[in-house]
Coordinates of C-alpha atoms in Angstrom, one line a residue:
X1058 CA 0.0 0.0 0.0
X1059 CA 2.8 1.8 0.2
X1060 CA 2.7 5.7 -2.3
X1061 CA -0.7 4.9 -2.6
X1062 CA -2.7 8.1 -2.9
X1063 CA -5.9 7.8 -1.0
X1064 CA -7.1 11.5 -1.4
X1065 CA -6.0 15.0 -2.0
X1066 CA -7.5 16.0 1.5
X1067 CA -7.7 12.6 3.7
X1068 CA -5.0 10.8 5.7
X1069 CA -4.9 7.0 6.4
X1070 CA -3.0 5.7 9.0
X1071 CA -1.4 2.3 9.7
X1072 CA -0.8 0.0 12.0
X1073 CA 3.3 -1.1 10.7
X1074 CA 3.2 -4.7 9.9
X1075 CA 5.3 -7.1 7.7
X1076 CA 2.6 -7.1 5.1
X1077 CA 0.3 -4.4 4.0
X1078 CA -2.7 -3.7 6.1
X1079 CA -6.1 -4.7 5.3
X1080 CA -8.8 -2.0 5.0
X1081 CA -9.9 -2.3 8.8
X1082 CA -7.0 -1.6 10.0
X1083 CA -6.8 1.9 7.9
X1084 CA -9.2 4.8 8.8
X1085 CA -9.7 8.6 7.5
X1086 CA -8.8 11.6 9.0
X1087 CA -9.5 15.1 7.8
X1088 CA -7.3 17.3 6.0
X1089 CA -4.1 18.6 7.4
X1090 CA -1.9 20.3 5.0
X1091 CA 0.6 18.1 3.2
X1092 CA -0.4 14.5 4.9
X1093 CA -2.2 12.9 1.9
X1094 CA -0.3 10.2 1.2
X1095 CA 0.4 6.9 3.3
X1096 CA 3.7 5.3 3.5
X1097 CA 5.9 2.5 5.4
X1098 CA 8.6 4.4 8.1
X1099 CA 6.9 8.1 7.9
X1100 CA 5.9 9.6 11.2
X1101 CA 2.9 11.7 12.4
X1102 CA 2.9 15.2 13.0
X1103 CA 4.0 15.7 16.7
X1104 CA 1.0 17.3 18.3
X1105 CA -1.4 14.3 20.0
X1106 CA -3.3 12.1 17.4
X1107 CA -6.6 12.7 18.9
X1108 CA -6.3 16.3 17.4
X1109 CA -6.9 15.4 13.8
X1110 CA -9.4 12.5 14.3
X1111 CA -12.6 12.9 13.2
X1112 CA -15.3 11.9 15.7
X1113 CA -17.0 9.7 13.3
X1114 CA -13.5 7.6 13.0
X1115 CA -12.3 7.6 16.9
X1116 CA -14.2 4.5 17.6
X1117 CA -12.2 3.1 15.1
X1118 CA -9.1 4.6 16.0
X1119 CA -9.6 3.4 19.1
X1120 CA -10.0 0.2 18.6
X1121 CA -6.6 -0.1 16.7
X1122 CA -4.8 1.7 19.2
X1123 CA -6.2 -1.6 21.5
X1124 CA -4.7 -3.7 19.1
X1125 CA -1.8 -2.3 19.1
X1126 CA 0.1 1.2 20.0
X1127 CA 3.3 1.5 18.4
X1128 CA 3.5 2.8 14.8
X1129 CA 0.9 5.0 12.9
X1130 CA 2.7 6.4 10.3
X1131 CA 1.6 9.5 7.6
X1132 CA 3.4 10.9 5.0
X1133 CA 3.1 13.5 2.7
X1134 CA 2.3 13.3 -1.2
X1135 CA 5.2 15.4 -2.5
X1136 CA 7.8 12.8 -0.1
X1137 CA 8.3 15.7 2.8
X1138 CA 8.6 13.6 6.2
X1139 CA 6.8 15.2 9.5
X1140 CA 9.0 16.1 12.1
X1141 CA 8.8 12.9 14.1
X1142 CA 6.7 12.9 17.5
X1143 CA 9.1 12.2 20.6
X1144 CA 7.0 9.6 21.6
X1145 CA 7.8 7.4 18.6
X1146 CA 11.6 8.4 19.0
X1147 CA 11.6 6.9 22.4
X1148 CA 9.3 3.6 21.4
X1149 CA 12.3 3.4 18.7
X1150 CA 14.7 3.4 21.5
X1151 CA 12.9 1.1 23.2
X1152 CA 12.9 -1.4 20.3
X1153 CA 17.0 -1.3 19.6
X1154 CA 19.6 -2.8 20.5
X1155 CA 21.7 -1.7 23.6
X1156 CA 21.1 0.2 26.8
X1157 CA 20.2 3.7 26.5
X1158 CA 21.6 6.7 29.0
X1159 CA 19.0 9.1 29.9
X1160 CA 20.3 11.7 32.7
X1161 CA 17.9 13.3 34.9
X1162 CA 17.0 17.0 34.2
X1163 CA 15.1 19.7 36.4
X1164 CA 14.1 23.0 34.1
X1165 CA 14.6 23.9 30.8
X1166 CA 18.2 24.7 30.8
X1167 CA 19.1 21.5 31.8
X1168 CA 17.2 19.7 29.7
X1169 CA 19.0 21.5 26.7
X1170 CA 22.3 20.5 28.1
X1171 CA 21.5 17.2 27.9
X1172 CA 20.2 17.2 24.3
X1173 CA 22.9 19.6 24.0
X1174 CA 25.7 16.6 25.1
X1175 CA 24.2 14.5 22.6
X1176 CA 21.7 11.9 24.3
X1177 CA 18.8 11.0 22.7
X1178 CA 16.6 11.3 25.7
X1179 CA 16.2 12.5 29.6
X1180 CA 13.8 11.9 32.4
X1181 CA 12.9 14.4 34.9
X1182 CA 13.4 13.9 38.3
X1183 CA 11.0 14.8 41.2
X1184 CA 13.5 14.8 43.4
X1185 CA 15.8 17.2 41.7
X1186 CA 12.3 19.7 40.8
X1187 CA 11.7 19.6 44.3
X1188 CA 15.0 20.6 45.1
X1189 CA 15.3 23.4 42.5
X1190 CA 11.8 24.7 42.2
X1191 CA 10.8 24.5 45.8
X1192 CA 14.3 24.5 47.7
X1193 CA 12.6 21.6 49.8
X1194 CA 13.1 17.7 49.8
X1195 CA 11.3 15.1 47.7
X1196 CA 8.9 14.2 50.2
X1197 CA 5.6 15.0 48.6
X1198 CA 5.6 18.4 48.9
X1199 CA 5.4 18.7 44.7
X1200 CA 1.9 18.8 43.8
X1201 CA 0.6 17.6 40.1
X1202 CA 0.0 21.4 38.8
X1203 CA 3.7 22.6 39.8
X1204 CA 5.1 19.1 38.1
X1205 CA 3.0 19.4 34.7
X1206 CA 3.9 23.2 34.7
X1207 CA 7.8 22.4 34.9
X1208 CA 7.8 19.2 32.7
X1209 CA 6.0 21.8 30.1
X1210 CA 8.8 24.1 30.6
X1211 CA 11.2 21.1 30.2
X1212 CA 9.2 19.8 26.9
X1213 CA 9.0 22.7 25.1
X1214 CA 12.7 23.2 25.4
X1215 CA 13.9 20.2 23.4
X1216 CA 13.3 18.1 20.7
X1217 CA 14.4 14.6 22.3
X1218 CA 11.8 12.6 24.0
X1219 CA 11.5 13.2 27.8
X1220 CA 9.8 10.9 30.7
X1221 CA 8.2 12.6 33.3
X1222 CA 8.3 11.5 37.2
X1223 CA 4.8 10.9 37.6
X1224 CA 5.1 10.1 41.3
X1225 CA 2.6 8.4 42.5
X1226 CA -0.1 10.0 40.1
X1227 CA -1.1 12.1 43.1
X1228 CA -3.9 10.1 44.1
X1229 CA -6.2 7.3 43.4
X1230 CA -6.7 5.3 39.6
X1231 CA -8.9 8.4 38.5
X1232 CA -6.0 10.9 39.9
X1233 CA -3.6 8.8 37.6
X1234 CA -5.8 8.8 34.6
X1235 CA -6.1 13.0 35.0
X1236 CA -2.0 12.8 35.4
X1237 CA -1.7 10.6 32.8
X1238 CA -4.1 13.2 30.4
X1239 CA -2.0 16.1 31.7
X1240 CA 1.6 15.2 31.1
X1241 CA 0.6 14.0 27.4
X1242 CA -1.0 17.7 26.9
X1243 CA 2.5 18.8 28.5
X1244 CA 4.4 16.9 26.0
X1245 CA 5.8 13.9 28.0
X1246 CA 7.2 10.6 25.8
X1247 CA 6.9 8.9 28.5
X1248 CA 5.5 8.9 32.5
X1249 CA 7.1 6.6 35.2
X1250 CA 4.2 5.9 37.9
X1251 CA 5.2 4.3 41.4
X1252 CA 2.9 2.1 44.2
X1253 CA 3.9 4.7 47.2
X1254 CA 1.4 5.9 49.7
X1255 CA 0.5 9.7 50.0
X1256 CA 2.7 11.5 50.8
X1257 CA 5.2 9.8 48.5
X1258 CA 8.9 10.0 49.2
X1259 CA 12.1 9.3 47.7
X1260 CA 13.1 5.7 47.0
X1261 CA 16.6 5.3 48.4
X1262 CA 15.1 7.4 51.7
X1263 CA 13.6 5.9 54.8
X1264 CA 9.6 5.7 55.8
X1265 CA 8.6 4.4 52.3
X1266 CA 5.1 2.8 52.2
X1267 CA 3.3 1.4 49.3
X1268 CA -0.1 0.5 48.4
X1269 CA -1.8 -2.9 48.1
X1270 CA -1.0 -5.2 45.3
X1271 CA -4.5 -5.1 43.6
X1272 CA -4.3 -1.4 44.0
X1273 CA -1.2 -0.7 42.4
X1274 CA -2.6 -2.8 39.3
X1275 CA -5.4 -0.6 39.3
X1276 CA -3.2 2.4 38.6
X1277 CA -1.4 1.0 35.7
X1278 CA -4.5 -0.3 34.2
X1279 CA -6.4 3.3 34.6
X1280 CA -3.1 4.8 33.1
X1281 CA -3.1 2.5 30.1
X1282 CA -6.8 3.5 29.8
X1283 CA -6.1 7.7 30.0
X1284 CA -3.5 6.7 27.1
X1285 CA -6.3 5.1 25.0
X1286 CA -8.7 7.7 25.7
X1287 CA -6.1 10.5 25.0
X1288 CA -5.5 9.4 21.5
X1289 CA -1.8 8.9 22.1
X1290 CA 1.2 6.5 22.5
X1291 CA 2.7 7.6 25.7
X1292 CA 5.1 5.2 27.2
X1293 CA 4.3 3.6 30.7
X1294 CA 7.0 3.3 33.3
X1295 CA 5.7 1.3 36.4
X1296 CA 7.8 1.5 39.1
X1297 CA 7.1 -0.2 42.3
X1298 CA 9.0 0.6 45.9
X1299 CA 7.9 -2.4 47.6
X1300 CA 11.4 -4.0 47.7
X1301 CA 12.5 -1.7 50.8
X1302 CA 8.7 -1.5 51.8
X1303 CA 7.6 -5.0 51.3
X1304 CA 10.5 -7.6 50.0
X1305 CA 12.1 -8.3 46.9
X1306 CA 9.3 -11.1 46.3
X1307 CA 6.9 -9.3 46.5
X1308 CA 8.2 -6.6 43.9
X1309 CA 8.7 -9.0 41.4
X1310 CA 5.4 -9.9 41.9
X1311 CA 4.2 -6.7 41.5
X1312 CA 6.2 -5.9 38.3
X1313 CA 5.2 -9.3 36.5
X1314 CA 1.2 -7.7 37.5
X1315 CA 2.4 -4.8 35.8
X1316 CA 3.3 -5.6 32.4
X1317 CA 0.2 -8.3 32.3
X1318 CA -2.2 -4.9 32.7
X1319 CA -0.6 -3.1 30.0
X1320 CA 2.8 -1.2 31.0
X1321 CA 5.7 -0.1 28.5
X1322 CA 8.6 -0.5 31.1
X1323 CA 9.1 -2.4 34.5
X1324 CA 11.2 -0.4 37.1
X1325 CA 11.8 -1.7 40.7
X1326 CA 13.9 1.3 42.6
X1327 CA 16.3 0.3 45.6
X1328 CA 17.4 -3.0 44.3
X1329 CA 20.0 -3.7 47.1
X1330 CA 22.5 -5.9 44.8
X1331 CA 23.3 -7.0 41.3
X1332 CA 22.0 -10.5 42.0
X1333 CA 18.4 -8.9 42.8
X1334 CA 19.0 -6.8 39.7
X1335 CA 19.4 -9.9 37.3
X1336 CA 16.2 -11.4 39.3
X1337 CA 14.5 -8.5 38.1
X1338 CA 15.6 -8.5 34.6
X1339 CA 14.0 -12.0 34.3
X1340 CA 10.8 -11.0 34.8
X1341 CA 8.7 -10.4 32.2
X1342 CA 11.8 -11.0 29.3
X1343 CA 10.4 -9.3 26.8
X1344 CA 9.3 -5.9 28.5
X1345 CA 12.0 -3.5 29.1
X1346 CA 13.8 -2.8 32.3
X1347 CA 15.1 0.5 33.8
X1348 CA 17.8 1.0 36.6
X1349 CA 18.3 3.9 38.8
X1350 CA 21.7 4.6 38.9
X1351 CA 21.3 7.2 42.2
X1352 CA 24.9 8.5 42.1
X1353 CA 26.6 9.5 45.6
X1354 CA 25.7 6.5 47.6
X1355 CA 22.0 5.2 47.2
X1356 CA 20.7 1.6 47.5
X1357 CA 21.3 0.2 44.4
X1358 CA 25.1 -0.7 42.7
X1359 CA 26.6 1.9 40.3
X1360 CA 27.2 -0.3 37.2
X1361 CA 28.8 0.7 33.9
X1362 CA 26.4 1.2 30.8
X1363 CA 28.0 -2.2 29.5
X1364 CA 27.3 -4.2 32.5
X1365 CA 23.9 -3.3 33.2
X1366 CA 23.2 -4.2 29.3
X1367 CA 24.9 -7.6 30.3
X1368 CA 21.9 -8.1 32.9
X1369 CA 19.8 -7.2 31.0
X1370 CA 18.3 -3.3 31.1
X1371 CA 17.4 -1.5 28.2
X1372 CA 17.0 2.2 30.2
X1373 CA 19.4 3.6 32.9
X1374 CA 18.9 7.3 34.8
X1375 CA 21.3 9.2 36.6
X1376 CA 18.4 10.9 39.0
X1377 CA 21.4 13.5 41.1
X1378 CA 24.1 14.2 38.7
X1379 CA 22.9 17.8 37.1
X1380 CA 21.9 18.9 40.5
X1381 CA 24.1 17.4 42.2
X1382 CA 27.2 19.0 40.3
X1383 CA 24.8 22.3 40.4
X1384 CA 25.0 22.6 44.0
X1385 CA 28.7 22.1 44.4
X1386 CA 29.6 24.9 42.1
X1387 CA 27.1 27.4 43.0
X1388 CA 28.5 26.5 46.6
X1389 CA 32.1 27.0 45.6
X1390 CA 31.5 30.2 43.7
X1391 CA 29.6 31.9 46.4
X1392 CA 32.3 30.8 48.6
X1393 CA 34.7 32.5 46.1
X1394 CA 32.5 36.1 45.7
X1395 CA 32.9 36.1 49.7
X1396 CA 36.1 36.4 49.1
X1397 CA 36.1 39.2 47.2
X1398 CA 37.2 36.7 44.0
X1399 CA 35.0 35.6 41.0
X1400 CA 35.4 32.3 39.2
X1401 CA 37.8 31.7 36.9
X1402 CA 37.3 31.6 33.5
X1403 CA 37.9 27.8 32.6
X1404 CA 35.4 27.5 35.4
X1405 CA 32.6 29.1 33.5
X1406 CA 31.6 29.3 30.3
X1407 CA 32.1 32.5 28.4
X1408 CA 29.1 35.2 28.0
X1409 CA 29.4 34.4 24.4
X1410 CA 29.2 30.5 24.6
X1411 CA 25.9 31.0 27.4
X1412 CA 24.5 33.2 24.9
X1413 CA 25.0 30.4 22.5
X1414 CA 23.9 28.3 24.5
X1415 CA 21.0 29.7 25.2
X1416 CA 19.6 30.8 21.8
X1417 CA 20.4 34.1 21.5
X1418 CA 22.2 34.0 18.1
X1419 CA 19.1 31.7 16.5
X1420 CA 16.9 34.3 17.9
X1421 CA 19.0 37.6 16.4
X1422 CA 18.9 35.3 13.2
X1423 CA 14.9 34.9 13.3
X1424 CA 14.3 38.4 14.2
X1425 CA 15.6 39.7 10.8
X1426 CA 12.7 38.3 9.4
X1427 CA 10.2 40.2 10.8
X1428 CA 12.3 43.5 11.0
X1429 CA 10.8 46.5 9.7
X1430 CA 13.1 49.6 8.2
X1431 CA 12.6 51.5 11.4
X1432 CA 13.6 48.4 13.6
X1433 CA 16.7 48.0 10.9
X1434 CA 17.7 51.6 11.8
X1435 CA 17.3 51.4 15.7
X1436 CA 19.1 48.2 16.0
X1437 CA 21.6 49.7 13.8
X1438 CA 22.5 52.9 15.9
X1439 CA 23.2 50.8 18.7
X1440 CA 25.0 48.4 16.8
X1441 CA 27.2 51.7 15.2
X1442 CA 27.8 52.4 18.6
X1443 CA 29.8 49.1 20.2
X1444 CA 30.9 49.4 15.9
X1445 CA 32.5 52.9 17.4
X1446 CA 33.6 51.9 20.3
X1447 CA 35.6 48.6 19.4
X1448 CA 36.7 50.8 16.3
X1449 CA 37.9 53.8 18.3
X1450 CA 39.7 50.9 21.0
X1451 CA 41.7 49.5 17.8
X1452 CA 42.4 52.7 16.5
X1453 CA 44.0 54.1 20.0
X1454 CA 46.0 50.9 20.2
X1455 CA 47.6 51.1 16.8
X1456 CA 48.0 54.5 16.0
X1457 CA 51.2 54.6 17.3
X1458 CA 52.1 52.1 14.8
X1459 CA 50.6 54.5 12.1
X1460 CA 53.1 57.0 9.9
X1461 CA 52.8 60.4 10.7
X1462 CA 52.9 61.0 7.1
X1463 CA 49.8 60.1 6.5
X1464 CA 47.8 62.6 4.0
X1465 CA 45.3 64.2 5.7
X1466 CA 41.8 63.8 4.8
X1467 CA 38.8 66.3 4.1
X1468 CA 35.7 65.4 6.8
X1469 CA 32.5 66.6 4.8
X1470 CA 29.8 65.5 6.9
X1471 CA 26.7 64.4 5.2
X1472 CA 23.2 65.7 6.2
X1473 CA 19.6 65.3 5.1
X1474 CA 20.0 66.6 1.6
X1475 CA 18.0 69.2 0.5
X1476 CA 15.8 69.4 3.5
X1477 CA 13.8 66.0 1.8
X1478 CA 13.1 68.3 -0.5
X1479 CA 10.9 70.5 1.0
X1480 CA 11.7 73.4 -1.3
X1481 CA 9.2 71.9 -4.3
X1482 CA 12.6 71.5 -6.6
X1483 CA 12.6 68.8 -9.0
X1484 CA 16.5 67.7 -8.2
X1485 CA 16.6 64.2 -9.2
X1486 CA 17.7 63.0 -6.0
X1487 CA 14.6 63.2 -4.4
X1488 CA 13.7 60.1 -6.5
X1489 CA 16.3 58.5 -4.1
X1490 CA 13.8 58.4 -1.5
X1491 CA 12.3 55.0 -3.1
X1492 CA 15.7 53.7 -3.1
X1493 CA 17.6 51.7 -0.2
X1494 CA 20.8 52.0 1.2
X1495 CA 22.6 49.5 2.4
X1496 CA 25.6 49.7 4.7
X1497 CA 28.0 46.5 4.8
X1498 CA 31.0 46.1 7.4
X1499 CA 32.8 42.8 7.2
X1500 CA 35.8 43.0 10.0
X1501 CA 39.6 42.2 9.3
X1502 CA 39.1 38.5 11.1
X1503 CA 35.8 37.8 8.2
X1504 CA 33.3 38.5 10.2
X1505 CA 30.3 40.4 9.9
X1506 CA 30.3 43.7 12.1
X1507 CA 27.2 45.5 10.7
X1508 CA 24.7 44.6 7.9
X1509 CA 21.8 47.8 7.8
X1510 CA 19.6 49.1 5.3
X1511 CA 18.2 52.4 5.6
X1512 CA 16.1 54.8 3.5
X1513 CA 19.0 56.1 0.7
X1514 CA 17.7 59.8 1.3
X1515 CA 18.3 59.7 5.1
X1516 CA 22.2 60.9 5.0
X1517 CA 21.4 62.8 8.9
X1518 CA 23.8 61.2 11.4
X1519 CA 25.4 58.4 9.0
X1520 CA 28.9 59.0 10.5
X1521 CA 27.5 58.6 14.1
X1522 CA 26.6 54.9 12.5
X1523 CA 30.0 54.6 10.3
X1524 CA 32.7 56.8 11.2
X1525 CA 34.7 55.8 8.2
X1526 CA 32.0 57.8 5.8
X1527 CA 33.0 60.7 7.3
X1528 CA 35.5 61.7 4.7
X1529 CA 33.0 60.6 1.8
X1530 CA 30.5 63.1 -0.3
X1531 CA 27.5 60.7 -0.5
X1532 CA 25.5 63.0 -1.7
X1533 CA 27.8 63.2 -4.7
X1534 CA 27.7 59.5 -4.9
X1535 CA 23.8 59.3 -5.0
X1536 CA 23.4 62.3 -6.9
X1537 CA 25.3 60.4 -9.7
X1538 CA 23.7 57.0 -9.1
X1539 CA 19.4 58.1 -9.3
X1540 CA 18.8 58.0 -12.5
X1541 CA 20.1 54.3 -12.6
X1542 CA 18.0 51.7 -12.4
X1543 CA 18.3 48.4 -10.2
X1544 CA 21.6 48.2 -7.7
X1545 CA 24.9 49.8 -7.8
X1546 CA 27.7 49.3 -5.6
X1547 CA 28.7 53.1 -4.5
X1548 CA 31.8 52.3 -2.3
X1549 CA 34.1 49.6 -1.6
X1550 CA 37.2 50.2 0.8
X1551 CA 39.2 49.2 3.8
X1552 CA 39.4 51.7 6.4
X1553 CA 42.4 52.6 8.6
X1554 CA 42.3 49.3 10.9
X1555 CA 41.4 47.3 8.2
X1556 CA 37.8 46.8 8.1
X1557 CA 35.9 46.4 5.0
X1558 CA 33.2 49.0 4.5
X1559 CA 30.9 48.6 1.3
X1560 CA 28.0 50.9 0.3
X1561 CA 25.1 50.0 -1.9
X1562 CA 22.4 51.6 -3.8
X1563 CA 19.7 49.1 -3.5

């Protein structure tokens, strides 16, 4: 079935098998621009599926996503892919080879360092929001609101897949479906959900409690129910904490209940050695496993990537790391500014590489786009002026380099010509006033110190922006160039520190 068109404005989407689907298995949504075509290995747009179905089709969808949850596939009829939803990047992860690293994140900054480092997903950690958002301890003090608010923040940040610490789901199986709802409108790939008692608490801490066996099934099943009403292909973590609670027995119990009612991922936290943690990996073969890897001394063994592959995991989180190191240099540096020191620069990154790092330069980049002349010309004025100031700093430092015998140079300095004309004459140049301007500084090193187009008529203050034109009748040059029609380059020269300044009648 795969190219075949099925309508200029309908979809159909798949379930992926080895053979081509048969007609119930395919249903019709309505037009979304450039999804017309089905195709083997294409992805669906990212926002939740349930947003394009029809309602006379979600029965049907439904019932397919019942079936099966893992690959419903669109394509467009001119071959243009959809960015591919996080959700299927992590089932993707699930289904390779390997064990996969996914550090723990807290806001939006970290998160971006760690897509930023190169991993292909993260997880959030409740312990480590608690910590950052709140200053207090994982304990149960985060509340759902505060934790879909932040995992939004943390979601809208990055492209790769992130799993969000669903706690408990903050109440009973109709609390978890609502949780489960709300972190798939926040963008979650994935939720981990765990058996505690309210108030929850950290699993490598004392007091932990957990709910009955029966009810802990509950809350998987109403999670896996919220996924099928939602439309979407979240992934289910369930995480129990009855080892430390209850005993290792009964945990594996609980996890082999958990993948029979429907659950992506088995987790038990606080395994106490690496002979419980290949007990665990037995259950259940064919559903994936995830270890904690609490750095700093929790429960469970610190293993190497490779040797928790060898027992059998297919996820691994580092829960304290980011926050960990966090704390440790924001407690070092303060200790440093009390001492009347600041940190030194191969302890921090330069402004230049935060403002990297945080966008600014994409954002400068997209602004141009929407830039009107008069935004061109503000931004320009203050871009003349650090232009003046870096120029003036060169000039001081290598004019005593400089030949005194150096012909000296008329300044005329340009103003609005002809009062814009205001006198009713019928000089040519006031054509110029349809015309652009464009003023082009490319530094010594090859890079670009100033780019601006103004109005070609405005000549008031154009040395304040380029010093350099000082010394240059413009009005000449303009006067010479209106009668021409399409672009001319006016000037073309290197100044005295070497820049090179070109002018152009646009």
């Amino acid at each position: 079935m795969e190219g075949s068109v099925l309508s200029s404005r309908s979809y159909c989407v798949s379930h992926r098998h080895n053979h081509a689907p048969s007609p119930h298995r395919c249903a019709l949504l309505p037009a979304f621009p450039k999804l017309s075509t089905f195709s083997a290995g294409c992805s669906l747009p990212s926002p939740p599926l349930s947003l394009f179905i029809h309602p006379m089709h979600k029965k049907s969808i439904s019932n397919l996503n019942r079936f099966h949850r893992r690959s419903f596939i669109a394509c467009s009829v001119d071959g243009d892919f959809v960015k591919e939803a996080p959700v299927k990047v992590l089932r993707r992860l699930l289904d390779s080879p390997g064990v996969h690293q996914g550090p723990a994140c807290f806001d939006g900054l970290s998160a971006k360092l760690v897509e930023r480092a190169g991993f292909q997903y993260c997880f959030t950690s409740g312990f480590s929001i608690s910590a950052s958002r709140l200053g207090l301890p994982d304990t149960g003090y985060m509340s759902y609101g505060e934790m879909v608010d932040q995992g939004q923040q943390i979601t809208q940040a990055v492209s790769i897949p992130v799993i969000g610490d669903g706690d408990n789901g903050y109440g009973n199986a109709m609390n978890v479906k609502r949780t489960v709802k709300g972190y798939i409108r926040a963008g979650f790939a994935g939720i981990i959900l765990e058996d505690q008692v309210s108030p929850k608490a950290c699993g490598h801490t004392k007091g932990r409690k957990v709910v009955s066996r029966e009810e802990a099934v509950m809350r998987i099943k109403a999670a896996v129910d919220a996924r099928i009403e939602s439309g979407s292909d979240i992934v289910i973590v369930a995480r129990t904490d009855s080892r430390q609670a209850l005993s290792l027995d009964e945990a594996l119990r609980r996890s082999r209940a958990f993948a029979d009612a429907g659950a992506d991922v088995l987790f038990i936290d606080a395994l106490a050695s690496k002979e419980e943690m290949k007990a665990f990996c037995e259950v259940s073969p064919l559903i994936p496993k995830m270890a904690n890897m609490l750095e700093g001394g929790g429960k469970t063994p610190i293993l190497d990537p490779q040797g928790l592959e060898d027992i059998g995991y297919k996820l691994v989180a580092y829960p304290l790391s980011l926050v960990g190191v966090s704390i440790r240099a924001m407690q070092d540096t303060l200790t440093a500014i009390r001492g009347g020191r600041i940190p030194p620069p191969g302890s921090m990154p330069s402004f230049e590489e935060i403002k990297d790092i945080l966008g600014f330069n994409t954002y400068y980049e997209e602004e141009k786009r929407y830039a009107t002349s008069l935004d061109q010309l503000s931004s320009a004025r203050v871009s003349s002026s650090l232009y003046s100031i870096q120029r003036k700093d060169q000039v001081d430092t290598e004019e005593t380099s400089q030949s005194s015998q150096e012909p000296i140079v008329e300044v005329i300095t340009p103003d609005v010509y002809n009062n814009y004309g205001a006198d009713g004459s019928k000089d040519p140049f006031l054509r110029i006033w349809s015309r652009t301007l464009r003023i082009k500084i490319t530094g010594r090193d090859g890079f670009e110190k100033l780019d601006l187009r103004i109005p070609a008529g405005f000549l008031e203050g154009i040395t304040n922006i380029v010093p350099a034109l000082g010394g240059v009748n413009l009005k000449e040059l303009l006067n010479d160039a209106a009668e021409e029609v399409g672009g001319k380059q006016l000037l073309d020269f290197n100044d005295t520190i070497g820049d090179r300044i070109q002018v152009f009648l646009e």
